[in-house]
Short mmCIF file of C-alpha atoms and ligand atoms in Angstrom, two decimals:
data_model
loop_
_atom_site.label_atom_id
_atom_site.label_comp_id
_atom_site.label_asym_id
_atom_site.label_seq_id
_atom_site.Cartn_x
_atom_site.Cartn_y
_atom_site.Cartn_z
CA MET A 1 87.26 18.77 135.75
CA GLN A 2 84.87 20.33 133.29
CA PHE A 3 83.04 17.37 131.70
CA ALA A 4 80.91 19.15 129.08
CA GLY A 5 82.60 18.78 125.70
CA SER A 6 85.65 16.95 127.12
CA HIS A 7 87.35 13.85 125.78
CA ILE A 8 87.66 10.89 128.16
CA LEU A 9 91.06 9.44 127.25
CA SER A 10 92.83 8.47 130.47
CA VAL A 11 91.93 8.00 134.12
CA GLN A 12 94.76 10.41 134.86
CA GLN A 13 92.53 13.31 133.90
CA PHE A 14 90.35 12.70 136.98
CA GLU A 15 90.63 13.90 140.53
CA ARG A 16 88.87 12.05 143.30
CA GLY A 17 85.93 14.48 143.28
CA ASP A 18 85.45 13.87 139.54
CA VAL A 19 85.24 10.13 140.10
CA GLU A 20 82.73 10.62 142.90
CA HIS A 21 80.70 12.90 140.64
CA ILE A 22 80.66 10.27 137.86
CA PHE A 23 79.50 7.68 140.40
CA ASP A 24 76.71 9.97 141.67
CA VAL A 25 75.49 10.45 138.11
CA ALA A 26 75.78 6.69 137.49
CA ASP A 27 73.55 6.07 140.54
CA ARG A 28 70.94 8.36 138.99
CA MET A 29 70.91 6.17 135.87
CA VAL A 30 69.64 3.09 137.75
CA PRO A 31 65.90 3.49 136.94
CA TYR A 32 66.73 3.80 133.23
CA ALA A 33 69.32 1.03 133.03
CA HIS A 34 67.00 -1.23 135.05
CA ARG A 35 64.13 -0.54 132.63
CA ARG A 36 61.76 1.08 135.08
CA ARG A 37 61.85 4.44 133.30
CA VAL A 38 62.60 5.55 129.75
CA THR A 39 64.28 8.87 128.95
CA ARG A 40 64.59 10.57 125.56
CA VAL A 41 67.05 13.22 126.69
CA LEU A 42 69.46 12.48 123.81
CA ASP A 43 66.70 12.28 121.19
CA GLY A 44 68.34 13.23 117.88
CA ALA A 45 71.93 12.76 119.05
CA ILE A 46 74.28 10.33 117.29
CA LEU A 47 77.05 8.21 118.80
CA GLY A 48 79.83 7.24 116.39
CA SER A 49 80.98 3.83 117.65
CA MET A 50 84.32 2.89 116.09
CA PHE A 51 85.84 -0.37 117.24
CA PHE A 52 88.97 -1.42 115.37
CA GLU A 53 89.65 -4.35 117.73
CA PRO A 54 87.40 -7.22 118.87
CA SER A 55 84.83 -6.15 121.44
CA THR A 56 81.50 -7.41 122.68
CA ARG A 57 80.56 -5.77 125.96
CA THR A 58 82.37 -2.45 125.62
CA ARG A 59 80.99 -1.82 122.12
CA VAL A 60 77.46 -3.04 122.84
CA SER A 61 77.24 -1.37 126.24
CA PHE A 62 78.41 2.00 124.90
CA GLY A 63 75.76 1.66 122.18
CA SER A 64 73.01 0.48 124.53
CA ALA A 65 73.88 3.19 127.06
CA PHE A 66 73.44 5.80 124.33
CA ASN A 67 70.18 4.21 123.19
CA LEU A 68 68.89 4.20 126.77
CA LEU A 69 69.39 7.96 126.85
CA GLY A 70 67.35 8.25 123.65
CA GLY A 71 70.19 8.64 121.12
CA GLU A 72 71.10 6.67 118.00
CA VAL A 73 74.27 4.73 117.20
CA ARG A 74 76.31 4.47 113.97
CA GLU A 75 78.85 1.68 114.07
CA THR A 76 82.13 0.96 112.30
CA THR A 77 83.87 -2.26 113.28
CA GLY A 78 87.19 -3.63 112.02
CA PHE A 79 89.75 -1.90 109.81
CA GLU A 80 88.65 -3.96 106.81
CA ASN A 81 85.26 -2.18 106.79
CA SER A 82 86.68 1.32 107.11
CA ALA A 83 88.60 3.72 104.87
CA ILE A 84 91.61 3.26 107.19
CA ALA A 85 92.12 0.08 105.11
CA LYS A 86 92.57 2.42 102.08
CA GLY A 87 95.34 4.33 103.85
CA GLU A 88 93.27 7.11 105.40
CA SER A 89 94.93 8.77 108.41
CA LEU A 90 93.41 8.97 111.87
CA TYR A 91 93.38 12.75 111.42
CA ASP A 92 91.20 12.61 108.30
CA THR A 93 88.93 9.92 109.73
CA ALA A 94 88.44 12.03 112.85
CA ARG A 95 87.65 15.21 110.90
CA VAL A 96 85.07 13.32 108.83
CA LEU A 97 83.41 11.20 111.51
CA SER A 98 83.13 14.08 113.96
CA GLY A 99 80.95 15.84 111.41
CA TYR A 100 78.55 12.88 111.50
CA SER A 101 78.36 12.31 115.28
CA ASP A 102 77.82 14.19 118.53
CA VAL A 103 80.20 11.98 120.49
CA ILE A 104 82.52 9.13 119.51
CA ALA A 105 83.51 5.94 121.36
CA MET A 106 86.63 4.39 119.90
CA ARG A 107 88.85 1.33 120.36
CA HIS A 108 92.11 0.88 118.48
CA PRO A 109 95.07 -1.54 118.80
CA ALA A 110 97.77 1.17 118.98
CA ALA A 111 98.60 2.89 122.29
CA GLY A 112 98.01 6.63 121.95
CA SER A 113 95.87 6.33 118.81
CA VAL A 114 92.61 7.37 120.45
CA ALA A 115 94.26 10.52 121.82
CA GLU A 116 95.66 11.26 118.35
CA PHE A 117 92.18 10.80 116.89
CA ALA A 118 90.63 12.96 119.60
CA ALA A 119 93.05 15.81 118.88
CA ALA A 120 91.53 16.05 115.39
CA SER A 121 87.92 15.40 116.41
CA ARG A 122 85.31 18.15 116.57
CA VAL A 123 83.27 16.25 119.19
CA PRO A 124 84.12 14.49 122.48
CA VAL A 125 85.89 11.14 122.12
CA ILE A 126 85.73 8.38 124.74
CA ASN A 127 88.60 5.89 124.78
CA GLY A 128 87.22 2.34 124.62
CA GLY A 129 90.75 0.89 124.83
CA ASP A 130 93.96 1.90 123.03
CA GLY A 131 96.31 -1.06 122.77
CA SER A 132 97.76 -2.05 126.10
CA ASN A 133 97.65 1.56 127.31
CA GLU A 134 94.31 2.52 128.87
CA HIS A 135 90.65 1.61 129.19
CA PRO A 136 89.23 4.39 131.36
CA SER A 137 85.52 3.52 131.25
CA GLN A 138 86.37 -0.05 132.33
CA ALA A 139 88.43 1.24 135.27
CA LEU A 140 85.53 3.47 136.30
CA LEU A 141 83.02 0.62 136.17
CA ASP A 142 85.48 -1.61 138.03
CA LEU A 143 85.93 0.96 140.77
CA TYR A 144 82.17 1.59 140.90
CA THR A 145 81.71 -2.16 141.37
CA ILE A 146 84.47 -2.33 144.01
CA ARG A 147 82.78 0.48 145.90
CA SER A 148 79.36 -1.17 145.87
CA GLU A 149 80.72 -4.63 146.79
CA LEU A 150 82.72 -3.17 149.68
CA THR A 151 79.78 -1.09 150.87
CA ALA A 152 77.67 -4.25 151.00
CA ARG A 153 80.39 -5.74 153.24
CA GLY A 154 80.57 -2.67 155.52
CA ARG A 155 83.89 -1.36 154.14
CA ASP A 156 84.98 1.51 151.92
CA ILE A 157 87.47 2.08 149.12
CA ASP A 158 90.08 3.65 151.41
CA GLN A 159 90.42 0.29 153.21
CA LEU A 160 90.61 -1.72 150.00
CA ARG A 161 92.97 -4.69 149.67
CA ILE A 162 93.04 -5.97 146.10
CA ALA A 163 94.99 -8.67 144.22
CA MET A 164 95.35 -8.24 140.46
CA VAL A 165 96.21 -11.54 138.82
CA GLY A 166 97.43 -12.59 135.37
CA ASP A 167 98.71 -10.56 132.45
CA LEU A 168 99.58 -7.31 134.15
CA ARG A 169 102.02 -6.33 131.42
CA TYR A 170 99.60 -6.04 128.52
CA GLY A 171 96.25 -5.74 130.32
CA ARG A 172 94.99 -2.20 129.83
CA THR A 173 92.18 -2.67 132.36
CA VAL A 174 94.65 -3.26 135.19
CA HIS A 175 96.80 -0.37 133.99
CA SER A 176 93.87 2.03 134.16
CA LEU A 177 92.54 0.60 137.42
CA SER A 178 95.96 0.89 139.08
CA LYS A 179 96.28 4.52 138.04
CA LEU A 180 92.76 5.26 139.25
CA LEU A 181 93.49 3.68 142.64
CA CYS A 182 96.26 6.27 143.08
CA LEU A 183 93.45 8.65 144.07
CA PHE A 184 92.87 6.49 147.16
CA GLY A 185 96.19 6.64 149.00
CA SER A 186 95.80 3.88 151.59
CA VAL A 187 94.89 1.01 149.25
CA GLN A 188 96.90 -2.24 149.44
CA VAL A 189 97.67 -3.94 146.13
CA VAL A 190 99.10 -7.41 145.48
CA LEU A 191 100.28 -7.87 141.89
CA VAL A 192 100.35 -11.56 140.94
CA SER A 193 101.87 -12.37 137.56
CA PRO A 194 104.61 -14.39 135.87
CA GLN A 195 107.94 -12.51 135.97
CA GLU A 196 107.69 -11.71 132.26
CA LEU A 197 104.18 -10.26 132.57
CA ARG A 198 104.69 -7.92 135.51
CA MET A 199 102.95 -4.57 135.81
CA PRO A 200 105.00 -1.86 133.99
CA GLY A 201 107.52 -0.37 136.43
CA GLU A 202 106.33 3.20 135.95
CA ILE A 203 102.80 2.28 137.05
CA VAL A 204 104.10 0.46 140.14
CA GLN A 205 106.22 3.49 140.95
CA GLU A 206 103.26 5.82 140.48
CA MET A 207 101.19 3.74 142.90
CA ARG A 208 103.96 3.76 145.51
CA GLU A 209 104.45 7.51 145.14
CA ALA A 210 100.72 7.96 145.72
CA GLY A 211 101.10 6.10 149.04
CA LEU A 212 99.66 2.72 148.04
CA ARG A 213 101.24 -0.38 149.54
CA VAL A 214 102.24 -2.56 146.59
CA VAL A 215 103.60 -6.12 146.72
CA GLU A 216 104.64 -8.07 143.62
CA SER A 217 104.48 -11.86 143.58
CA ASP A 218 104.30 -14.80 141.22
CA ALA A 219 102.39 -17.05 143.64
CA LEU A 220 98.62 -17.19 143.29
CA GLU A 221 97.69 -18.88 146.58
CA ALA A 222 99.64 -16.47 148.79
CA GLY A 223 98.63 -13.47 146.68
CA ILE A 224 94.88 -13.98 147.05
CA ALA A 225 94.95 -14.91 150.73
CA ASN A 226 94.28 -11.62 152.53
CA VAL A 227 92.39 -9.40 150.15
CA ASP A 228 88.85 -8.08 149.67
CA ILE A 229 88.93 -8.37 145.88
CA VAL A 230 90.63 -10.76 143.48
CA TYR A 231 90.73 -9.15 140.02
CA SER A 232 91.60 -11.86 137.50
CA THR A 233 92.66 -11.13 133.91
CA ARG A 234 93.01 -12.96 130.60
CA ILE A 235 96.37 -13.51 128.92
CA GLN A 236 96.22 -10.81 126.22
CA GLU A 237 97.21 -13.18 123.41
CA GLU A 238 96.71 -10.53 120.73
CA ARG A 239 99.61 -8.50 122.16
CA PHE A 240 102.16 -11.36 122.03
CA SER A 241 104.41 -11.98 119.03
CA SER A 242 102.91 -15.49 118.63
CA LEU A 243 100.15 -17.61 120.09
CA ALA A 244 102.84 -20.11 121.13
CA GLU A 245 104.36 -17.41 123.34
CA ALA A 246 100.95 -16.64 124.89
CA ASP A 247 100.51 -20.38 125.50
CA LEU A 248 103.51 -20.30 127.84
CA TYR A 249 101.43 -18.27 130.30
CA ARG A 250 97.87 -19.32 129.54
CA GLY A 251 96.48 -21.43 132.38
CA ARG A 252 99.34 -20.45 134.73
CA TYR A 253 96.89 -19.01 137.27
CA ARG A 254 93.52 -20.68 137.60
CA LEU A 255 91.03 -19.62 140.22
CA ASN A 256 88.38 -22.23 140.88
CA GLN A 257 86.03 -22.95 143.77
CA SER A 258 88.45 -25.29 145.53
CA ILE A 259 91.34 -22.80 145.48
CA TYR A 260 88.93 -20.06 146.52
CA THR A 261 87.67 -22.09 149.49
CA HIS A 262 91.15 -23.05 150.65
CA HIS A 263 92.98 -19.77 150.18
CA CYS A 264 90.62 -16.78 150.13
CA GLU A 265 89.02 -15.07 153.10
CA PRO A 266 85.26 -15.71 153.29
CA ASN A 267 83.31 -13.35 151.00
CA THR A 268 86.31 -12.29 148.92
CA VAL A 269 84.89 -10.65 145.81
CA ILE A 270 85.91 -12.13 142.45
CA MET A 271 86.17 -9.73 139.51
CA HIS A 272 87.32 -9.97 135.88
CA PRO A 273 86.90 -7.42 133.06
CA LEU A 274 85.79 -10.26 130.76
CA PRO A 275 85.99 -12.01 128.41
CA ARG A 276 87.32 -14.83 130.57
CA ASP A 277 89.12 -17.43 128.50
CA SER A 278 87.04 -20.56 129.07
CA ARG A 279 89.09 -22.82 126.81
CA ASP A 280 90.53 -25.88 128.55
CA ASN A 281 94.12 -24.64 128.42
CA ALA A 282 93.23 -21.32 130.06
CA ARG A 283 90.30 -21.12 132.50
CA GLU A 284 91.74 -18.32 134.60
CA LEU A 285 88.31 -18.10 136.25
CA ASP A 286 86.63 -21.49 136.31
CA ASP A 287 82.94 -21.99 135.49
CA ASP A 288 82.57 -23.83 138.81
CA LEU A 289 82.57 -20.37 140.45
CA ASN A 290 79.37 -19.41 138.63
CA ASP A 291 77.13 -20.11 141.63
CA ASN A 292 79.47 -18.40 144.09
CA PRO A 293 77.57 -15.27 145.25
CA ASN A 294 80.89 -13.40 145.52
CA LEU A 295 81.47 -13.71 141.78
CA ALA A 296 80.82 -10.09 140.73
CA ILE A 297 81.64 -10.34 137.01
CA PHE A 298 78.08 -9.89 135.80
CA ARG A 299 77.44 -7.13 138.31
CA GLN A 300 80.48 -5.45 136.70
CA THR A 301 78.92 -5.70 133.23
CA ASP A 302 75.60 -4.35 134.50
CA ASN A 303 77.39 -1.49 136.23
CA GLY A 304 79.15 -0.71 132.95
CA MET A 305 75.84 0.52 131.58
CA LEU A 306 75.41 2.96 134.46
CA VAL A 307 78.93 4.34 134.15
CA ARG A 308 78.78 4.72 130.36
CA MET A 309 75.38 6.42 130.55
CA ALA A 310 76.88 8.77 133.14
CA LEU A 311 79.85 9.59 130.89
CA PHE A 312 77.56 10.43 127.96
CA ALA A 313 75.26 12.53 130.15
CA LEU A 314 78.28 14.41 131.51
CA VAL A 315 80.18 15.08 128.28
CA LEU A 316 76.97 16.08 126.49
CA ASP A 317 75.89 18.12 129.54
CA VAL A 318 72.38 16.73 130.02
CA VAL A 319 72.62 15.34 133.55
CA ASP A 320 70.00 17.72 134.93
CA GLN A 321 67.63 17.11 132.01
CA VAL A 322 67.53 13.29 132.10
CA ASP A 323 64.54 13.03 134.46
CA ARG A 324 62.62 15.80 132.68
CA HIS A 325 62.47 13.73 129.48
CA ALA A 326 61.33 10.54 131.20
CA ARG A 327 58.28 8.33 131.48
CA ASP A 328 57.52 4.83 132.80
CA VAL A 329 58.28 1.85 130.54
CA ASN A 330 55.41 0.18 128.67
CA TRP A 331 56.67 -3.39 128.58
CA TYR A 332 57.22 -6.24 131.05
CA THR A 333 60.60 -5.79 132.76
CA ALA A 334 60.53 -7.67 136.07
CA GLY A 335 63.20 -9.99 137.42
CA ARG A 336 66.29 -9.00 135.48
CA PHE A 337 68.12 -6.75 137.95
C1 NCD B 1 89.11 -6.03 128.21
C2 NCD B 1 89.84 -5.24 127.12
O1 NCD B 1 89.37 -5.18 125.98
O2 NCD B 1 90.84 -4.65 127.49
N1 NCD B 1 87.81 -6.33 127.85
C3 NCD B 1 86.83 -5.41 128.12
O3 NCD B 1 86.78 -4.35 127.54
N2 NCD B 1 85.94 -5.70 129.09
C4 NCD B 1 89.89 -7.17 128.74
C5 NCD B 1 90.32 -8.25 127.82
O4 NCD B 1 90.08 -8.21 126.61
O5 NCD B 1 90.92 -9.21 128.31
#
């Protein structure tokens, strides 16, 4: 695809070569994300960051990624702080905000809303999550992480066996990741969820049509037994009609060190888009896994910076200029990465 000036709304806009290109650019961002070099390539550019749903890492990492490329960030968070609370349409908001920004990252609770906004925007829009629909930058950082974890274990994505566990009905990260995996035809996928929270049928069908081997199950122990990656998810309580309904499923699947030791193959990678729900009645990924070297959740968040920097560099067409606007850092940076 042509990245310069394009919106990033769905993983379905990518072909395999596009994903590989994004990953190559992400690799080139390592010295900057790891604070060895500073670049000012986006000096003067403005990111409009509009998050109308709770977000910590997606919002902050989009902002930090833009800052690391030398640009500035203007933030709007929550409907209550925006003119949408006064009845303004997405169309008008998009026309206005795209006059103030060079690129926009947006999250919104309604499926399809970010695409509607993008259609009226004068600058590229990156979907930071639209309801339970899609979260393309998360799927890219997840796949980037899968690739690097498998490479470290002498395997590659085409041999991937992955179990996705939890709320597969409302989780947009697993929706986007599943669609992205369709580019890798020989992948094996185990979908572990309560009956009521199964992966939408059309996504399962899409995976099967792409040649993936897909098994659906409601049993955690069997589901995680023969895979390279366990991708755990939070019950998306904000998408249920009541918290009491979400409570029916919260805590249904809990991965802890004991279950891991007894049921997973050695070195199975543990992933989660975060936030994990660490309240006592949930704990889908227990804190007792924190010292397990196969827990990749914080490698995922670090990789998110690389992937989001790559997306900005691509849509603003500065990939080949990044290193030309660089210098070494001035401050102490050792030990973090
Ligand atoms: C996810 C999301 O917002 O979809 N979080 C994230 O962006 N890393 C997952 C979640 O909220 O459970």
